[in-house]
PDB file of C-alpha atoms in Angstrom:
ATOM      1  CA  MET F  27      -9.803  12.137 -16.424  1.00 38.00           C
ATOM      2  CA  GLU F  28      -9.271   9.279 -18.599  1.00 37.00           C
ATOM      3  CA  GLN F  29      -6.708   6.817 -18.917  1.00 38.00           C
ATOM      4  CA  ASP F  30      -3.486   8.284 -21.089  1.00 37.00           C
ATOM      5  CA  THR F  31      -1.885   5.332 -21.452  1.00 35.00           C
ATOM      6  CA  PHE F  32      -1.102   1.858 -21.361  1.00 33.00           C
ATOM      7  CA  VAL F  33       1.784  -0.365 -19.821  1.00 35.00           C
ATOM      8  CA  ARG F  34       2.500  -3.833 -19.791  1.00 36.00           C
ATOM      9  CA  ALA F  35       3.096  -5.118 -16.242  1.00 38.00           C
ATOM     10  CA  GLY F  36       3.540  -8.893 -17.244  1.00 40.00           C
ATOM     11  CA  PRO F  37       2.607 -11.035 -20.251  1.00 38.00           C
ATOM     12  CA  ASP F  38      -0.560 -11.266 -19.637  1.00 51.00           C
ATOM     13  CA  ARG F  39      -1.553  -8.560 -17.344  1.00 55.00           C
ATOM     14  CA  PRO F  40      -1.770  -4.922 -18.687  1.00 66.00           C
ATOM     15  CA  ALA F  41      -1.537  -1.922 -16.311  1.00 83.00           C
ATOM     16  CA  VAL F  42      -3.090   1.007 -17.016  1.00 90.00           C
ATOM     17  CA  ARG F  43      -1.417   4.857 -16.387  1.00 90.00           C
ATOM     18  CA  TYR F  44      -3.732   7.785 -16.487  1.00 93.00           C
ATOM     19  CA  ASP F  45      -2.750  10.996 -17.649  1.00 92.00           C
ATOM     20  CA  GLY F  46      -1.076  13.020 -15.261  1.00 93.00           C
ATOM     21  CA  SER F  47       0.294  10.119 -13.295  1.00 93.00           C
ATOM     22  CA  ARG F  48       4.047   8.712 -13.624  1.00 90.00           C
ATOM     23  CA  ILE F  49       2.505   5.088 -11.788  1.00 92.00           C
ATOM     24  CA  ALA F  50       1.307   2.272 -13.691  1.00 91.00           C
ATOM     25  CA  PHE F  51      -1.841   0.589 -11.399  1.00 94.00           C
ATOM     26  CA  ARG F  52      -3.218  -2.834 -11.579  1.00 90.00           C
ATOM     27  CA  GLY F  53      -6.921  -1.420 -13.539  1.00 80.00           C
ATOM     28  CA  PRO F  54      -8.488  -2.036 -15.350  1.00 88.00           C
ATOM     29  CA  PRO F  55      -8.987   1.374 -16.348  1.00 92.00           C
ATOM     30  CA  ARG F  56     -11.989   3.056 -14.903  1.00 92.00           C
ATOM     31  CA  PRO F  57     -13.362   6.965 -15.758  1.00 88.00           C
ATOM     32  CA  LEU F  58     -12.434   8.976 -12.633  1.00 90.00           C
ATOM     33  CA  GLY F  59     -14.581  12.101 -12.900  1.00 84.00           C
ATOM     34  CA  GLY F  60     -18.109  10.310 -12.019  1.00 87.00           C
ATOM     35  CA  ARG F  61     -18.898   8.142  -9.105  1.00 91.00           C
ATOM     36  CA  HIS F  62     -16.291   5.740  -7.827  1.00 94.00           C
ATOM     37  CA  VAL F  63     -14.775   3.708  -4.843  1.00 96.00           C
ATOM     38  CA  VAL F  64     -10.566   3.932  -4.529  1.00 97.00           C
ATOM     39  CA  PHE F  65      -8.550   1.411  -3.642  1.00 97.00           C
ATOM     40  CA  LEU F  66      -4.852   2.279  -2.853  1.00 97.00           C
ATOM     41  CA  GLY F  67      -2.252  -0.487  -1.872  1.00 97.00           C
ATOM     42  CA  GLY F  68       0.521  -3.014  -2.281  1.00 96.00           C
ATOM     43  CA  SER F  69      -0.092  -6.549  -3.095  1.00 94.00           C
ATOM     44  CA  ALA F  70      -2.935  -7.649  -1.903  1.00 96.00           C
ATOM     45  CA  THR F  71      -4.992  -4.982  -3.452  1.00 96.00           C
ATOM     46  CA  HIS F  72      -3.293  -5.357  -6.815  1.00 95.00           C
ATOM     47  CA  GLY F  73      -4.323  -9.144  -6.974  1.00 94.00           C
ATOM     48  CA  GLY F  74      -1.068 -10.249  -9.006  1.00 91.00           C
ATOM     49  CA  PRO F  75      -2.145 -12.709 -11.535  1.00 90.00           C
ATOM     50  CA  LEU F  76      -5.642 -13.013 -10.385  1.00 93.00           C
ATOM     51  CA  GLU F  77      -8.520 -12.273 -12.693  1.00 91.00           C
ATOM     52  CA  GLU F  78     -10.532 -11.028 -10.351  1.00 94.00           C
ATOM     53  CA  PRO F  79      -8.852  -9.517  -6.798  1.00 96.00           C
ATOM     54  CA  PHE F  80     -11.358  -7.951  -4.226  1.00 97.00           C
ATOM     55  CA  PRO F  81     -11.734  -4.608  -5.935  1.00 97.00           C
ATOM     56  CA  ALA F  82     -13.625  -6.316  -8.972  1.00 96.00           C
ATOM     57  CA  LEU F  83     -15.614  -8.327  -6.986  1.00 97.00           C
ATOM     58  CA  ILE F  84     -16.726  -5.141  -4.897  1.00 97.00           C
ATOM     59  CA  GLU F  85     -17.407  -3.144  -8.130  1.00 96.00           C
ATOM     60  CA  ALA F  86     -19.914  -6.362  -8.742  1.00 95.00           C
ATOM     61  CA  GLU F  87     -21.505  -5.963  -5.543  1.00 94.00           C
ATOM     62  CA  LEU F  88     -21.891  -2.437  -5.114  1.00 92.00           C
ATOM     63  CA  GLY F  89     -22.736  -1.761  -8.687  1.00 92.00           C
ATOM     64  CA  GLU F  90     -20.313   1.404  -8.556  1.00 93.00           C
ATOM     65  CA  ALA F  91     -17.120   2.079 -10.924  1.00 94.00           C
ATOM     66  CA  CYS F  92     -14.261   0.497  -8.438  1.00 96.00           C
ATOM     67  CA  VAL F  93     -10.507   1.949  -9.011  1.00 96.00           C
ATOM     68  CA  ASN F  94      -7.793  -0.452  -8.405  1.00 96.00           C
ATOM     69  CA  PHE F  95      -4.546   1.667  -7.645  1.00 96.00           C
ATOM     70  CA  GLY F  96      -2.841  -1.422  -6.351  1.00 95.00           C
ATOM     71  CA  ILE F  97       0.794  -1.480  -7.089  1.00 94.00           C
ATOM     72  CA  ALA F  98       2.460  -4.660  -6.020  1.00 93.00           C
ATOM     73  CA  ASN F  99       4.898  -4.175  -2.902  1.00 95.00           C
ATOM     74  CA  ALA F 100       3.866  -0.719  -2.875  1.00 95.00           C
ATOM     75  CA  SER F 101       3.854   1.695   0.585  1.00 96.00           C
ATOM     76  CA  ALA F 102       2.379   4.659   1.394  1.00 96.00           C
ATOM     77  CA  GLU F 103       5.412   6.587   0.051  1.00 93.00           C
ATOM     78  CA  ALA F 104       4.221   5.411  -3.606  1.00 94.00           C
ATOM     79  CA  PHE F 105       0.719   7.339  -3.475  1.00 95.00           C
ATOM     80  CA  LEU F 106       1.414  10.548  -1.248  1.00 93.00           C
ATOM     81  CA  LEU F 107       2.791  12.539  -4.142  1.00 85.00           C
ATOM     82  CA  ASP F 108       0.737  11.393  -6.977  1.00 93.00           C
ATOM     83  CA  PRO F 109      -1.768  14.120  -7.948  1.00 93.00           C
ATOM     84  CA  VAL F 110      -4.190  11.750  -9.928  1.00 94.00           C
ATOM     85  CA  VAL F 111      -4.333   9.610  -6.865  1.00 95.00           C
ATOM     86  CA  ALA F 112      -5.423  12.498  -4.571  1.00 93.00           C
ATOM     87  CA  ARG F 113      -7.629  13.718  -7.277  1.00 93.00           C
ATOM     88  CA  ALA F 114      -9.595  10.669  -7.260  1.00 95.00           C
ATOM     89  CA  CYS F 115      -9.793  10.176  -3.775  1.00 95.00           C
ATOM     90  CA  ARG F 116     -10.976  13.465  -2.832  1.00 92.00           C
ATOM     91  CA  GLU F 117     -13.641  12.856  -5.513  1.00 93.00           C
ATOM     92  CA  ALA F 118     -14.082   8.989  -4.493  1.00 95.00           C
ATOM     93  CA  LEU F 119     -17.169   7.672  -2.936  1.00 94.00           C
ATOM     94  CA  VAL F 120     -15.285   5.858  -0.442  1.00 96.00           C
ATOM     95  CA  THR F 121     -11.812   4.865  -0.690  1.00 97.00           C
ATOM     96  CA  VAL F 122     -10.192   2.320   0.820  1.00 98.00           C
ATOM     97  CA  VAL F 123      -6.344   1.946   1.889  1.00 98.00           C
ATOM     98  CA  GLU F 124      -4.459  -0.867   2.567  1.00 98.00           C
ATOM     99  CA  VAL F 125      -2.174  -1.484   5.481  1.00 98.00           C
ATOM    100  CA  MET F 126       0.798  -1.752   4.067  1.00 97.00           C
ATOM    101  CA  GLY F 127       4.437  -2.543   5.419  1.00 96.00           C
ATOM    102  CA  ALA F 128       7.250  -0.186   6.866  1.00 97.00           C
ATOM    103  CA  ALA F 129       9.893  -2.100   5.056  1.00 97.00           C
ATOM    104  CA  ASN F 130       9.528   0.186   1.551  1.00 97.00           C
ATOM    105  CA  LEU F 131       9.412   3.323   2.786  1.00 96.00           C
ATOM    106  CA  SER F 132      12.386   6.339   2.923  1.00 97.00           C
ATOM    107  CA  ASN F 133      13.853   7.216   5.805  1.00 98.00           C
ATOM    108  CA  ARG F 134      16.863   8.650   7.778  1.00 97.00           C
ATOM    109  CA  LEU F 135      18.453   5.757   7.412  1.00 98.00           C
ATOM    110  CA  TYR F 136      17.521   4.473   3.430  1.00 98.00           C
ATOM    111  CA  THR F 137      16.425   5.827   0.366  1.00 98.00           C
ATOM    112  CA  VAL F 138      14.048   3.618  -1.971  1.00 98.00           C
ATOM    113  CA  HIS F 139      12.721   3.889  -5.695  1.00 96.00           C
ATOM    114  CA  PRO F 140       9.789   6.354  -5.336  1.00 93.00           C
ATOM    115  CA  ARG F 141       7.631   4.410  -7.621  1.00 91.00           C
ATOM    116  CA  ARG F 142       8.905   1.318  -7.047  1.00 93.00           C
ATOM    117  CA  ASN F 143       9.215   1.110  -3.168  1.00 96.00           C
ATOM    118  CA  ASP F 144      10.821  -2.648  -2.525  1.00 96.00           C
ATOM    119  CA  ARG F 145      13.971  -1.123  -4.699  1.00 97.00           C
ATOM    120  CA  PHE F 146      16.739   0.032  -2.129  1.00 98.00           C
ATOM    121  CA  LEU F 147      18.979   2.655  -3.218  1.00 98.00           C
ATOM    122  CA  ARG F 148      21.339   4.125  -0.911  1.00 97.00           C
ATOM    123  CA  ALA F 149      22.035   4.176   2.492  1.00 98.00           C
ATOM    124  CA  SER F 150      22.390   7.680   4.280  1.00 98.00           C
ATOM    125  CA  GLY F 151      25.347   8.143   6.472  1.00 98.00           C
ATOM    126  CA  ALA F 152      23.554   7.576   9.552  1.00 98.00           C
ATOM    127  CA  LEU F 153      22.828   3.597   8.596  1.00 98.00           C
ATOM    128  CA  ARG F 154      26.646   3.666   7.434  1.00 98.00           C
ATOM    129  CA  ALA F 155      27.619   4.807  10.789  1.00 98.00           C
ATOM    130  CA  ILE F 156      25.635   1.887  12.631  1.00 98.00           C
ATOM    131  CA  TYR F 157      26.749  -1.066  10.059  1.00 98.00           C
ATOM    132  CA  PRO F 158      30.515  -0.213   9.211  1.00 97.00           C
ATOM    133  CA  ASP F 159      30.650  -3.496   8.852  1.00 96.00           C
ATOM    134  CA  VAL F 160      27.991  -4.262   5.863  1.00 97.00           C
ATOM    135  CA  ASP F 161      28.864  -3.883   2.730  1.00 96.00           C
ATOM    136  CA  PHE F 162      25.574  -2.028   0.669  1.00 97.00           C
ATOM    137  CA  ALA F 163      26.948  -2.414  -2.736  1.00 95.00           C
ATOM    138  CA  GLU F 164      25.500  -5.905  -3.660  1.00 92.00           C
ATOM    139  CA  ILE F 165      21.858  -5.330  -2.087  1.00 98.00           C
ATOM    140  CA  CYS F 166      19.129  -4.105  -4.252  1.00 97.00           C
ATOM    141  CA  PHE F 167      16.012  -4.672  -2.628  1.00 98.00           C
ATOM    142  CA  THR F 168      14.694  -3.595   1.034  1.00 98.00           C
ATOM    143  CA  ARG F 169      13.960  -7.156   2.138  1.00 95.00           C
ATOM    144  CA  HIS F 170      17.834  -8.243   1.578  1.00 97.00           C
ATOM    145  CA  LEU F 171      18.655  -5.179   2.988  1.00 98.00           C
ATOM    146  CA  LEU F 172      16.651  -5.936   6.831  1.00 98.00           C
ATOM    147  CA  MET F 173      17.738  -9.438   6.444  1.00 96.00           C
ATOM    148  CA  ALA F 174      21.441  -8.124   6.042  1.00 97.00           C
ATOM    149  CA  LEU F 175      21.152  -5.759   8.816  1.00 98.00           C
ATOM    150  CA  HIS F 176      19.102  -8.067  10.907  1.00 97.00           C
ATOM    151  CA  GLU F 177      21.928 -10.830  10.420  1.00 96.00           C
ATOM    152  CA  ALA F 178      24.976  -8.679  11.012  1.00 97.00           C
ATOM    153  CA  ASP F 179      23.519  -7.233  14.638  1.00 97.00           C
ATOM    154  CA  VAL F 180      20.450  -7.911  16.246  1.00 95.00           C
ATOM    155  CA  GLU F 181      20.987  -5.056  19.003  1.00 96.00           C
ATOM    156  CA  ARG F 182      21.619  -2.730  16.592  1.00 97.00           C
ATOM    157  CA  PHE F 183      18.554  -3.652  14.117  1.00 97.00           C
ATOM    158  CA  ASP F 184      16.481  -2.477  16.981  1.00 96.00           C
ATOM    159  CA  VAL F 185      17.637   0.846  15.886  1.00 97.00           C
ATOM    160  CA  VAL F 186      16.432   0.256  12.173  1.00 98.00           C
ATOM    161  CA  ARG F 187      13.116  -1.182  13.044  1.00 97.00           C
ATOM    162  CA  GLU F 188      12.292   1.902  15.491  1.00 97.00           C
ATOM    163  CA  GLU F 189      13.388   4.016  12.552  1.00 98.00           C
ATOM    164  CA  LEU F 190      10.651   2.399  10.041  1.00 98.00           C
ATOM    165  CA  ARG F 191       7.674   2.326  12.605  1.00 98.00           C
ATOM    166  CA  ILE F 192       8.471   5.725  13.030  1.00 98.00           C
ATOM    167  CA  ALA F 193       8.218   6.695   9.107  1.00 98.00           C
ATOM    168  CA  TRP F 194       5.235   4.110   8.769  1.00 98.00           C
ATOM    169  CA  ALA F 195       3.183   6.123  11.258  1.00 98.00           C
ATOM    170  CA  ALA F 196       3.858   9.271   9.881  1.00 98.00           C
ATOM    171  CA  ARG F 197       3.415   8.231   6.262  1.00 97.00           C
ATOM    172  CA  MET F 198       0.134   6.423   6.943  1.00 97.00           C
ATOM    173  CA  ARG F 199      -0.944   9.663   8.803  1.00 97.00           C
ATOM    174  CA  ALA F 200      -0.457  11.640   5.754  1.00 97.00           C
ATOM    175  CA  LEU F 201      -1.580   9.599   3.701  1.00 97.00           C
ATOM    176  CA  LEU F 202      -4.983   9.315   5.253  1.00 96.00           C
ATOM    177  CA  GLU F 203      -5.149  12.812   5.844  1.00 95.00           C
ATOM    178  CA  ARG F 204      -4.642  13.314   2.162  1.00 92.00           C
ATOM    179  CA  VAL F 205      -7.364  10.966   0.639  1.00 91.00           C
ATOM    180  CA  GLY F 206     -10.334  12.506   2.523  1.00 81.00           C
ATOM    181  CA  PRO F 207     -12.932  11.814   5.063  1.00 84.00           C
ATOM    182  CA  ARG F 208     -14.510   8.718   3.861  1.00 91.00           C
ATOM    183  CA  VAL F 209     -12.052   5.928   4.742  1.00 96.00           C
ATOM    184  CA  VAL F 210     -11.930   2.473   5.184  1.00 97.00           C
ATOM    185  CA  LEU F 211      -8.544   0.803   6.258  1.00 98.00           C
ATOM    186  CA  LEU F 212      -8.287  -2.485   4.973  1.00 98.00           C
ATOM    187  CA  TRP F 213      -5.619  -4.822   7.427  1.00 98.00           C
ATOM    188  CA  PRO F 214      -4.481  -7.870   5.350  1.00 97.00           C
ATOM    189  CA  ARG F 215      -2.611  -9.799   8.072  1.00 94.00           C
ATOM    190  CA  GLY F 216      -0.204 -12.654   6.840  1.00 91.00           C
ATOM    191  CA  GLU F 217       1.561 -15.386   8.730  1.00 82.00           C
ATOM    192  CA  GLY F 218       5.252 -15.763   9.113  1.00 75.00           C
ATOM    193  CA  GLU F 219       8.187 -15.634  11.350  1.00 71.00           C
ATOM    194  CA  GLY F 220      11.804 -15.068  11.527  1.00 77.00           C
ATOM    195  CA  PRO F 221      13.197 -11.694  12.219  1.00 82.00           C
ATOM    196  CA  LEU F 222      10.587  -9.353   9.732  1.00 86.00           C
ATOM    197  CA  GLY F 223       7.734 -11.168  11.148  1.00 86.00           C
ATOM    198  CA  ALA F 224       4.654 -11.772   8.848  1.00 88.00           C
ATOM    199  CA  ASP F 225       3.419  -8.982   6.721  1.00 91.00           C
ATOM    200  CA  PRO F 226       2.513  -6.523   6.780  1.00 95.00           C
ATOM    201  CA  VAL F 227       6.470  -5.829   7.284  1.00 95.00           C
ATOM    202  CA  LEU F 228       6.599  -4.566  11.105  1.00 96.00           C
ATOM    203  CA  VAL F 229       3.492  -2.995  11.719  1.00 96.00           C
ATOM    204  CA  THR F 230       2.108  -3.749  14.693  1.00 95.00           C
ATOM    205  CA  GLU F 231      -1.256  -3.862  16.248  1.00 95.00           C
ATOM    206  CA  ALA F 232      -1.253  -0.834  18.594  1.00 97.00           C
ATOM    207  CA  MET F 233       0.408   0.743  15.050  1.00 98.00           C
ATOM    208  CA  VAL F 234      -2.995   0.194  13.045  1.00 98.00           C
ATOM    209  CA  GLU F 235      -5.064   1.261  16.534  1.00 97.00           C
ATOM    210  CA  ALA F 236      -3.530   4.273  16.432  1.00 98.00           C
ATOM    211  CA  LEU F 237      -5.145   5.032  13.218  1.00 97.00           C
ATOM    212  CA  ARG F 238      -8.393   4.090  13.741  1.00 96.00           C
ATOM    213  CA  PRO F 239      -9.425   7.866  14.439  1.00 95.00           C
ATOM    214  CA  MET F 240      -8.914   8.753  11.310  1.00 96.00           C
ATOM    215  CA  VAL F 241     -10.971   6.178   9.365  1.00 95.00           C
ATOM    216  CA  GLY F 242     -14.522   5.079   9.410  1.00 93.00           C
ATOM    217  CA  ALA F 243     -13.765   1.592   9.680  1.00 95.00           C
ATOM    218  CA  VAL F 244     -10.710  -1.152  10.056  1.00 97.00           C
ATOM    219  CA  VAL F 245     -11.456  -4.479   8.438  1.00 98.00           C
ATOM    220  CA  GLU F 246      -8.849  -7.326   9.419  1.00 97.00           C
ATOM    221  CA  VAL F 247      -9.046 -10.057   7.493  1.00 97.00           C
ATOM    222  CA  PRO F 248      -6.144 -12.529   6.788  1.00 95.00           C
ATOM    223  CA  ALA F 249      -4.065 -11.755   3.900  1.00 94.00           C
ATOM    224  CA  PRO F 250      -5.550 -13.012   0.671  1.00 95.00           C
ATOM    225  CA  GLY F 251      -3.393 -15.257  -1.893  1.00 88.00           C
ATOM    226  CA  SER F 252      -5.939 -16.857  -3.858  1.00 94.00           C
ATOM    227  CA  ASP F 253      -9.519 -16.290  -5.452  1.00 96.00           C
ATOM    228  CA  ALA F 254     -11.367 -17.419  -2.381  1.00 97.00           C
ATOM    229  CA  GLY F 255      -9.163 -15.405  -0.211  1.00 96.00           C
ATOM    230  CA  HIS F 256     -10.071 -12.379  -2.522  1.00 97.00           C
ATOM    231  CA  ARG F 257     -13.635 -13.601  -2.142  1.00 97.00           C
ATOM    232  CA  ASP F 258     -13.623 -13.363   1.936  1.00 98.00           C
ATOM    233  CA  VAL F 259     -11.953  -9.524   1.444  1.00 98.00           C
ATOM    234  CA  ALA F 260     -14.712  -8.638  -0.875  1.00 97.00           C
ATOM    235  CA  ALA F 261     -17.169  -9.905   1.680  1.00 97.00           C
ATOM    236  CA  ALA F 262     -15.868  -8.222   4.516  1.00 98.00           C
ATOM    237  CA  LEU F 263     -15.448  -5.408   3.184  1.00 97.00           C
ATOM    238  CA  ALA F 264     -18.994  -4.496   1.511  1.00 96.00           C
ATOM    239  CA  ASP F 265     -20.925  -3.551   4.557  1.00 95.00           C
ATOM    240  CA  PRO F 266     -18.116  -0.863   5.778  1.00 95.00           C
ATOM    241  CA  ILE F 267     -18.157   0.371   2.291  1.00 95.00           C
ATOM    242  CA  ARG F 268     -22.100   0.883   2.676  1.00 93.00           C
ATOM    243  CA  ALA F 269     -22.201   1.761   5.971  1.00 91.00           C
ATOM    244  CA  CYS F 270     -19.284   5.092   4.690  1.00 85.00           C
ATOM    245  CA  LEU F 271     -22.226   5.198   1.935  1.00 81.00           C
ATOM    246  CA  ALA F 272     -25.033   5.931   4.456  1.00 83.00           C
ATOM    247  CA  GLU F 273     -23.120   8.111   6.330  1.00 75.00           C
ATOM    248  CA  GLU F 274     -22.677  10.810   4.008  1.00 62.00           C
ATOM    249  CA  GLY F 275     -26.104  10.462   2.531  1.00 62.00           C
ATOM    250  CA  LEU F 276     -25.144   8.452  -0.453  1.00 52.00           C
ATOM    251  CA  ARG F 277     -26.444   5.113  -1.950  1.00 49.00           C
ATOM    252  CA  ALA F 278     -24.189   2.165  -4.140  1.00 45.00           C
ATOM    253  CA  SER F 279     -26.635   0.900  -6.258  1.00 46.00           C
ATOM    254  CA  ALA F 280     -26.572  -2.630  -4.887  1.00 44.00           C
TER     255      ALA F 280
END
């Protein structure tokens, strides 16, 4: 599989769309037919404006092609139905999956955009029944939605929080099952207070621990927000990735 077209993700940051996918990924483009390591994730994996986010640093460290499928503000939902992602992960030496937040998932209460997961599309009848006093017409983003719901009623927000956590657990399990057996789970933990807590939003330690039997390793790191932070993430991931390769009789060329 080779990349099909390029789309502009920002004034200085081209993104890449691989043939067969509707999603614009971080890039740079990498061949998907040979040896490669795949990185799936949201803003941490994407790396924003940084020239070398941690997938690029790991590529230099291991000497293996590293495919950055990072999407800013993504959830597991963005990757689940994409055939290019599924194929690339099944054929990968290792797949690194970022623990993404629970806010940007479609669920029984609201629907998000299938590719731009932070975009709120519509409230369900169930959510309107729980919050008849909230006007959803002017809400465009999931974080705005959740803050508005919490502000309207803290006790009713418990229902929303629980629904999102249930949806998150189901989607993350489905994603891990889909990407194949050699998986490292990356958990970038942010700092923050307030009703939504720190990033990844609404995700608890128990939720991540429940996924541990499905992966080769769980790597917990501070959320990277700088070049130094991404270097720390790369250093933390290098040995778990090597261990996954070794278990399958594979060898990185580092």
